[in-house]
Amino acid sequence: MQDRHIIQTYCQNCQTIMDLCRQLEPDLMPGNRNPYSISPIVQVLSVLHVLATGSFQHTVALTGGMSQPMFTQVLSNVLCAFLQHLHHSYIKFPQRADMANVKGDFYQMGLIPHVVGAIDGTHLSLVPPNVNEQVQRNRKNYHSINVQVVCLADQYISQVTAKFPGSVPYPAKPEELRFNEAHGRTRRVLEHVFGPLKTRFRCLDLSQGALLYLSHKVGQIIVACCMLHNLAKVSDTIAS
């Protein structure tokens, strides 16, 4: 496959995909956790394909030469391995030594000193659970997970929380609203995170329909996409 086609299909370049496979290989080799004889690279590519395109499991499973139930297990294995071993490598808050540069980047955006992150939330849709479905229903009357994200001025995601049901609002007292208005230009960087994130990983976009998983797995998918977003940004920076 040409590099352009690889990035369109998997949202990562070839070198990044191979690095991911090497890091995850010990957990994805056939064994107790993986009773199927499916190579790590096929597992990783299949999961990246679903995240990138929002395709149905059945379609991706056929492409990878596996049944849909088998792909369901592969998805769980890859997500667990990815989040367990790589979370703190690809989503991390700046170290003290980097704070001066982080504050400087934000100051150039809105002339507000001492800003170390922009914070905002977004709702990502899912299929309602069979029990207590109203907990997942948000103020716009669809079911979702309420995701909180913190990012840096260069759109690198430094923190993500993807576990609160759609009905849970984030606090907004009058003084907090005034504070947020003062930070409007600075926080606008997150608008340039959520849009590309949902465009890059079509599984997160409402136009593709709700994610057909329980809220716990949807949370894992969201965090994994944020990690892959950062990974792609690092790869783009190195390439340029």
mmCIF file of C-alpha atoms in Angstrom:
data_model
loop_
_atom_site.group_PDB
_atom_site.id
_atom_site.type_symbol
_atom_site.label_atom_id
_atom_site.label_comp_id
_atom_site.label_asym_id
_atom_site.label_seq_id
_atom_site.Cartn_x
_atom_site.Cartn_y
_atom_site.Cartn_z
ATOM 1 C CA MET A 1 0.000 0.000 0.000
ATOM 2 C CA GLN A 2 1.158 3.551 -0.681
ATOM 3 C CA ASP A 3 1.807 5.749 2.364
ATOM 4 C CA ARG A 4 -1.154 7.983 1.514
ATOM 5 C CA HIS A 5 -3.499 4.993 1.391
ATOM 6 C CA ILE A 6 -2.103 3.607 4.667
ATOM 7 C CA ILE A 7 -2.748 6.898 6.469
ATOM 8 C CA GLN A 8 -6.272 7.146 5.011
ATOM 9 C CA THR A 9 -7.098 3.610 6.131
ATOM 10 C CA TYR A 10 -5.375 3.476 9.509
ATOM 11 C CA CYS A 11 -4.689 7.151 10.446
ATOM 12 C CA GLN A 12 -1.029 6.317 11.108
ATOM 13 C CA ASN A 13 1.986 6.002 8.856
ATOM 14 C CA CYS A 14 3.713 2.680 8.218
ATOM 15 C CA GLN A 15 6.606 3.251 10.639
ATOM 16 C CA THR A 16 4.279 4.211 13.495
ATOM 17 C CA ILE A 17 2.122 1.133 12.909
ATOM 18 C CA MET A 18 5.164 -1.154 12.971
ATOM 19 C CA ASP A 19 6.396 0.481 16.200
ATOM 20 C CA LEU A 20 2.974 -0.058 17.765
ATOM 21 C CA CYS A 21 2.978 -3.712 16.752
ATOM 22 C CA ARG A 22 6.414 -4.265 18.284
ATOM 23 C CA GLN A 23 5.345 -2.671 21.571
ATOM 24 C CA LEU A 24 2.075 -4.612 21.788
ATOM 25 C CA GLU A 25 3.334 -7.926 20.413
ATOM 26 C CA PRO A 26 4.020 -9.622 23.796
ATOM 27 C CA ASP A 27 0.360 -9.183 24.809
ATOM 28 C CA LEU A 28 -1.102 -10.108 21.431
ATOM 29 C CA MET A 29 0.766 -13.323 20.677
ATOM 30 C CA PRO A 30 -1.370 -16.506 20.725
ATOM 31 C CA GLY A 31 -1.682 -17.778 24.289
ATOM 32 C CA ASN A 32 -3.996 -17.644 27.268
ATOM 33 C CA ARG A 33 -5.271 -14.119 26.603
ATOM 34 C CA ASN A 34 -5.352 -14.685 22.841
ATOM 35 C CA PRO A 35 -6.596 -18.179 21.997
ATOM 36 C CA TYR A 36 -6.760 -17.323 18.292
ATOM 37 C CA SER A 37 -3.914 -17.801 15.824
ATOM 38 C CA ILE A 38 -4.055 -14.242 14.559
ATOM 39 C CA SER A 39 -0.812 -12.354 14.172
ATOM 40 C CA PRO A 40 -0.331 -9.167 16.232
ATOM 41 C CA ILE A 41 -0.072 -7.014 13.110
ATOM 42 C CA VAL A 42 -3.452 -8.255 11.796
ATOM 43 C CA GLN A 43 -5.019 -7.542 15.189
ATOM 44 C CA VAL A 44 -3.566 -4.029 15.360
ATOM 45 C CA LEU A 45 -4.468 -3.184 11.755
ATOM 46 C CA SER A 46 -8.034 -4.436 12.200
ATOM 47 C CA VAL A 47 -8.592 -2.299 15.298
ATOM 48 C CA LEU A 48 -6.963 0.774 13.723
ATOM 49 C CA HIS A 49 -9.248 0.294 10.710
ATOM 50 C CA VAL A 50 -12.382 0.330 12.881
ATOM 51 C CA LEU A 51 -11.230 3.395 14.818
ATOM 52 C CA ALA A 52 -10.232 5.273 11.676
ATOM 53 C CA THR A 53 -13.248 4.514 9.499
ATOM 54 C CA GLY A 54 -16.083 3.696 11.891
ATOM 55 C CA SER A 55 -16.771 0.599 9.775
ATOM 56 C CA PHE A 56 -18.950 -2.177 11.096
ATOM 57 C CA GLN A 57 -17.163 -4.978 12.908
ATOM 58 C CA HIS A 58 -18.490 -7.545 10.443
ATOM 59 C CA THR A 59 -16.872 -5.788 7.469
ATOM 60 C CA VAL A 60 -13.494 -5.344 9.152
ATOM 61 C CA ALA A 61 -13.574 -8.907 10.505
ATOM 62 C CA LEU A 62 -14.015 -10.311 6.996
ATOM 63 C CA THR A 63 -11.128 -8.168 5.743
ATOM 64 C CA GLY A 64 -8.928 -9.540 8.527
ATOM 65 C CA GLY A 65 -10.012 -13.146 7.889
ATOM 66 C CA MET A 66 -11.870 -13.647 11.166
ATOM 67 C CA SER A 67 -15.413 -14.017 12.464
ATOM 68 C CA GLN A 68 -17.224 -11.135 14.133
ATOM 69 C CA PRO A 69 -17.133 -12.789 17.603
ATOM 70 C CA MET A 70 -13.413 -13.330 17.108
ATOM 71 C CA PHE A 71 -12.937 -9.663 16.194
ATOM 72 C CA THR A 72 -14.842 -8.605 19.324
ATOM 73 C CA GLN A 73 -12.231 -10.427 21.417
ATOM 74 C CA VAL A 74 -9.396 -8.984 19.321
ATOM 75 C CA LEU A 75 -10.748 -5.465 19.885
ATOM 76 C CA SER A 76 -10.833 -6.001 23.651
ATOM 77 C CA ASN A 77 -7.314 -7.459 23.682
ATOM 78 C CA VAL A 78 -5.786 -4.637 21.630
ATOM 79 C CA LEU A 79 -7.538 -1.879 23.607
ATOM 80 C CA CYS A 80 -6.491 -3.384 26.946
ATOM 81 C CA ALA A 81 -2.885 -3.875 25.842
ATOM 82 C CA PHE A 82 -2.718 -0.398 24.344
ATOM 83 C CA LEU A 83 -4.149 1.407 27.348
ATOM 84 C CA GLN A 84 -2.265 -0.660 29.932
ATOM 85 C CA HIS A 85 1.206 -0.227 28.459
ATOM 86 C CA LEU A 86 1.124 2.945 26.404
ATOM 87 C CA HIS A 87 -1.273 5.349 28.132
ATOM 88 C CA HIS A 88 1.336 7.277 30.094
ATOM 89 C CA SER A 89 3.672 7.311 27.105
ATOM 90 C CA TYR A 90 1.257 9.082 24.772
ATOM 91 C CA ILE A 91 -1.010 11.104 27.079
ATOM 92 C CA LYS A 92 0.913 12.950 29.741
ATOM 93 C CA PHE A 93 0.929 16.337 31.410
ATOM 94 C CA PRO A 94 4.012 18.516 30.801
ATOM 95 C CA GLN A 95 6.922 18.097 33.178
ATOM 96 C CA ARG A 96 8.071 20.990 35.345
ATOM 97 C CA ALA A 97 11.046 21.599 33.054
ATOM 98 C CA ASP A 98 8.699 22.130 30.098
ATOM 99 C CA MET A 99 6.239 24.475 31.833
ATOM 100 C CA ALA A 100 7.937 27.719 30.742
ATOM 101 C CA ASN A 101 7.589 26.779 27.076
ATOM 102 C CA VAL A 102 3.976 25.616 27.554
ATOM 103 C CA LYS A 103 3.024 28.896 29.255
ATOM 104 C CA GLY A 104 4.828 30.872 26.573
ATOM 105 C CA ASP A 105 2.910 29.143 23.776
ATOM 106 C CA PHE A 106 -0.440 29.875 25.434
ATOM 107 C CA TYR A 107 0.548 33.472 26.209
ATOM 108 C CA GLN A 108 1.151 34.105 22.521
ATOM 109 C CA MET A 109 -2.391 32.918 21.774
ATOM 110 C CA GLY A 110 -4.406 35.019 24.241
ATOM 111 C CA LEU A 111 -1.917 37.157 26.208
ATOM 112 C CA ILE A 112 -2.980 35.440 29.440
ATOM 113 C CA PRO A 113 -0.030 34.395 31.626
ATOM 114 C CA HIS A 114 0.572 31.094 33.441
ATOM 115 C CA VAL A 115 -1.806 28.938 31.359
ATOM 116 C CA VAL A 116 -0.659 25.298 31.272
ATOM 117 C CA GLY A 117 -3.641 23.726 29.479
ATOM 118 C CA ALA A 118 -6.963 24.368 27.755
ATOM 119 C CA ILE A 119 -9.895 22.315 29.086
ATOM 120 C CA ASP A 120 -13.252 21.532 27.516
ATOM 121 C CA GLY A 121 -15.730 18.716 27.050
ATOM 122 C CA THR A 122 -17.564 16.971 24.240
ATOM 123 C CA HIS A 123 -20.321 14.367 24.061
ATOM 124 C CA LEU A 124 -19.651 11.169 22.094
ATOM 125 C CA SER A 125 -22.698 9.060 21.300
ATOM 126 C CA LEU A 126 -23.268 5.432 22.227
ATOM 127 C CA VAL A 127 -26.081 2.907 22.163
ATOM 128 C CA PRO A 128 -28.154 3.223 25.374
ATOM 129 C CA PRO A 129 -27.757 0.462 27.965
ATOM 130 C CA ASN A 130 -30.673 -1.849 28.744
ATOM 131 C CA VAL A 131 -30.758 -0.705 32.376
ATOM 132 C CA ASN A 132 -30.965 2.927 33.579
ATOM 133 C CA GLU A 133 -30.661 4.289 30.067
ATOM 134 C CA GLN A 134 -31.627 7.771 31.289
ATOM 135 C CA VAL A 135 -28.223 8.077 32.983
ATOM 136 C CA GLN A 136 -26.552 8.176 29.564
ATOM 137 C CA ARG A 137 -29.073 10.657 28.079
ATOM 138 C CA ASN A 138 -27.624 14.171 27.735
ATOM 139 C CA ARG A 139 -29.342 17.559 27.566
ATOM 140 C CA LYS A 140 -29.642 17.261 23.770
ATOM 141 C CA ASN A 141 -31.681 14.091 24.301
ATOM 142 C CA TYR A 142 -29.283 11.513 22.888
ATOM 143 C CA HIS A 143 -27.158 8.977 24.763
ATOM 144 C CA SER A 144 -23.497 9.742 25.208
ATOM 145 C CA ILE A 145 -20.332 9.751 27.274
ATOM 146 C CA ASN A 146 -19.313 13.193 28.543
ATOM 147 C CA VAL A 147 -15.611 13.440 27.690
ATOM 148 C CA GLN A 148 -13.257 15.976 29.291
ATOM 149 C CA VAL A 149 -10.033 16.822 27.475
ATOM 150 C CA VAL A 150 -7.066 19.042 28.338
ATOM 151 C CA CYS A 151 -4.681 20.038 25.558
ATOM 152 C CA LEU A 152 -1.590 22.152 24.960
ATOM 153 C CA ALA A 153 -1.265 25.032 22.514
ATOM 154 C CA ASP A 154 -0.005 22.675 19.789
ATOM 155 C CA GLN A 155 -3.173 20.511 20.150
ATOM 156 C CA TYR A 156 -1.311 17.723 21.984
ATOM 157 C CA ILE A 157 -3.789 16.052 24.380
ATOM 158 C CA SER A 158 -2.296 16.087 27.883
ATOM 159 C CA GLN A 159 -5.252 14.590 29.801
ATOM 160 C CA VAL A 160 -8.520 12.842 28.950
ATOM 161 C CA THR A 161 -11.366 11.549 31.127
ATOM 162 C CA ALA A 162 -13.886 9.354 29.310
ATOM 163 C CA LYS A 163 -16.039 7.737 31.982
ATOM 164 C CA PHE A 164 -18.875 10.121 32.887
ATOM 165 C CA PRO A 165 -22.382 9.440 31.482
ATOM 166 C CA GLY A 166 -24.015 12.023 29.255
ATOM 167 C CA SER A 167 -26.385 13.245 31.969
ATOM 168 C CA VAL A 168 -23.495 14.485 34.140
ATOM 169 C CA PRO A 169 -22.829 18.209 33.559
ATOM 170 C CA TYR A 170 -19.487 19.796 34.302
ATOM 171 C CA PRO A 171 -19.789 22.579 36.928
ATOM 172 C CA ALA A 172 -20.159 26.123 35.661
ATOM 173 C CA LYS A 173 -20.682 28.752 38.374
ATOM 174 C CA PRO A 174 -21.128 32.399 37.281
ATOM 175 C CA GLU A 175 -17.562 33.264 38.234
ATOM 176 C CA GLU A 176 -16.324 30.211 36.330
ATOM 177 C CA LEU A 177 -18.258 31.300 33.248
ATOM 178 C CA ARG A 178 -16.717 34.775 33.418
ATOM 179 C CA PHE A 179 -13.303 33.168 33.800
ATOM 180 C CA ASN A 180 -13.960 30.960 30.767
ATOM 181 C CA GLU A 181 -15.022 33.957 28.688
ATOM 182 C CA ALA A 182 -11.720 35.636 29.537
ATOM 183 C CA HIS A 183 -9.956 32.544 28.306
ATOM 184 C CA GLY A 184 -12.020 32.280 25.127
ATOM 185 C CA ARG A 185 -9.230 32.844 22.647
ATOM 186 C CA THR A 186 -6.902 30.549 24.555
ATOM 187 C CA ARG A 187 -9.389 27.709 24.933
ATOM 188 C CA ARG A 188 -10.280 27.886 21.254
ATOM 189 C CA VAL A 189 -7.364 25.560 20.584
ATOM 190 C CA LEU A 190 -9.571 22.690 21.766
ATOM 191 C CA GLU A 191 -11.986 23.366 18.920
ATOM 192 C CA HIS A 192 -9.059 22.454 16.697
ATOM 193 C CA VAL A 193 -8.647 19.195 18.631
ATOM 194 C CA PHE A 194 -12.211 17.846 18.747
ATOM 195 C CA GLY A 195 -12.879 18.476 15.047
ATOM 196 C CA PRO A 196 -9.762 16.743 13.678
ATOM 197 C CA LEU A 197 -10.070 13.998 16.317
ATOM 198 C CA LYS A 198 -13.573 13.070 15.117
ATOM 199 C CA THR A 199 -12.544 13.464 11.471
ATOM 200 C CA ARG A 200 -9.434 11.329 11.873
ATOM 201 C CA PHE A 201 -11.251 8.631 13.869
ATOM 202 C CA ARG A 202 -14.626 8.343 12.191
ATOM 203 C CA CYS A 203 -15.854 5.926 14.858
ATOM 204 C CA LEU A 204 -16.208 8.988 17.141
ATOM 205 C CA ASP A 205 -18.259 11.053 14.695
ATOM 206 C CA LEU A 206 -22.032 11.179 15.221
ATOM 207 C CA SER A 207 -22.602 10.906 11.466
ATOM 208 C CA GLN A 208 -21.312 7.315 11.635
ATOM 209 C CA GLY A 209 -23.947 6.434 14.229
ATOM 210 C CA ALA A 210 -23.603 5.575 17.895
ATOM 211 C CA LEU A 211 -20.818 3.296 19.093
ATOM 212 C CA LEU A 212 -22.274 -0.179 19.558
ATOM 213 C CA TYR A 213 -20.497 -1.015 22.817
ATOM 214 C CA LEU A 214 -21.032 -0.731 26.555
ATOM 215 C CA SER A 215 -19.931 2.541 28.126
ATOM 216 C CA HIS A 216 -16.740 1.013 29.605
ATOM 217 C CA LYS A 217 -15.490 -0.092 26.189
ATOM 218 C CA VAL A 218 -16.581 3.197 24.593
ATOM 219 C CA GLY A 219 -14.418 4.961 27.182
ATOM 220 C CA GLN A 220 -11.475 2.746 26.238
ATOM 221 C CA ILE A 221 -12.001 3.508 22.548
ATOM 222 C CA ILE A 222 -12.094 7.263 23.209
ATOM 223 C CA VAL A 223 -8.871 7.217 25.239
ATOM 224 C CA ALA A 224 -7.173 5.015 22.627
ATOM 225 C CA CYS A 225 -8.151 7.478 19.878
ATOM 226 C CA CYS A 226 -6.716 10.362 21.920
ATOM 227 C CA MET A 227 -3.483 8.436 22.353
ATOM 228 C CA LEU A 228 -3.332 7.700 18.626
ATOM 229 C CA HIS A 229 -4.037 11.372 17.914
ATOM 230 C CA ASN A 230 -0.948 12.311 19.920
ATOM 231 C CA LEU A 231 1.064 9.555 18.274
ATOM 232 C CA ALA A 232 0.131 10.886 14.824
ATOM 233 C CA LYS A 233 1.066 14.428 15.836
ATOM 234 C CA VAL A 234 4.486 13.262 17.051
ATOM 235 C CA SER A 235 5.009 11.359 13.791
ATOM 236 C CA ASP A 236 3.993 14.417 11.742
ATOM 237 C CA THR A 237 6.411 16.602 13.719
ATOM 238 C CA ILE A 238 9.294 14.185 13.148
ATOM 239 C CA ALA A 239 8.448 13.908 9.444
ATOM 240 C CA SER A 240 8.424 17.692 9.008
#
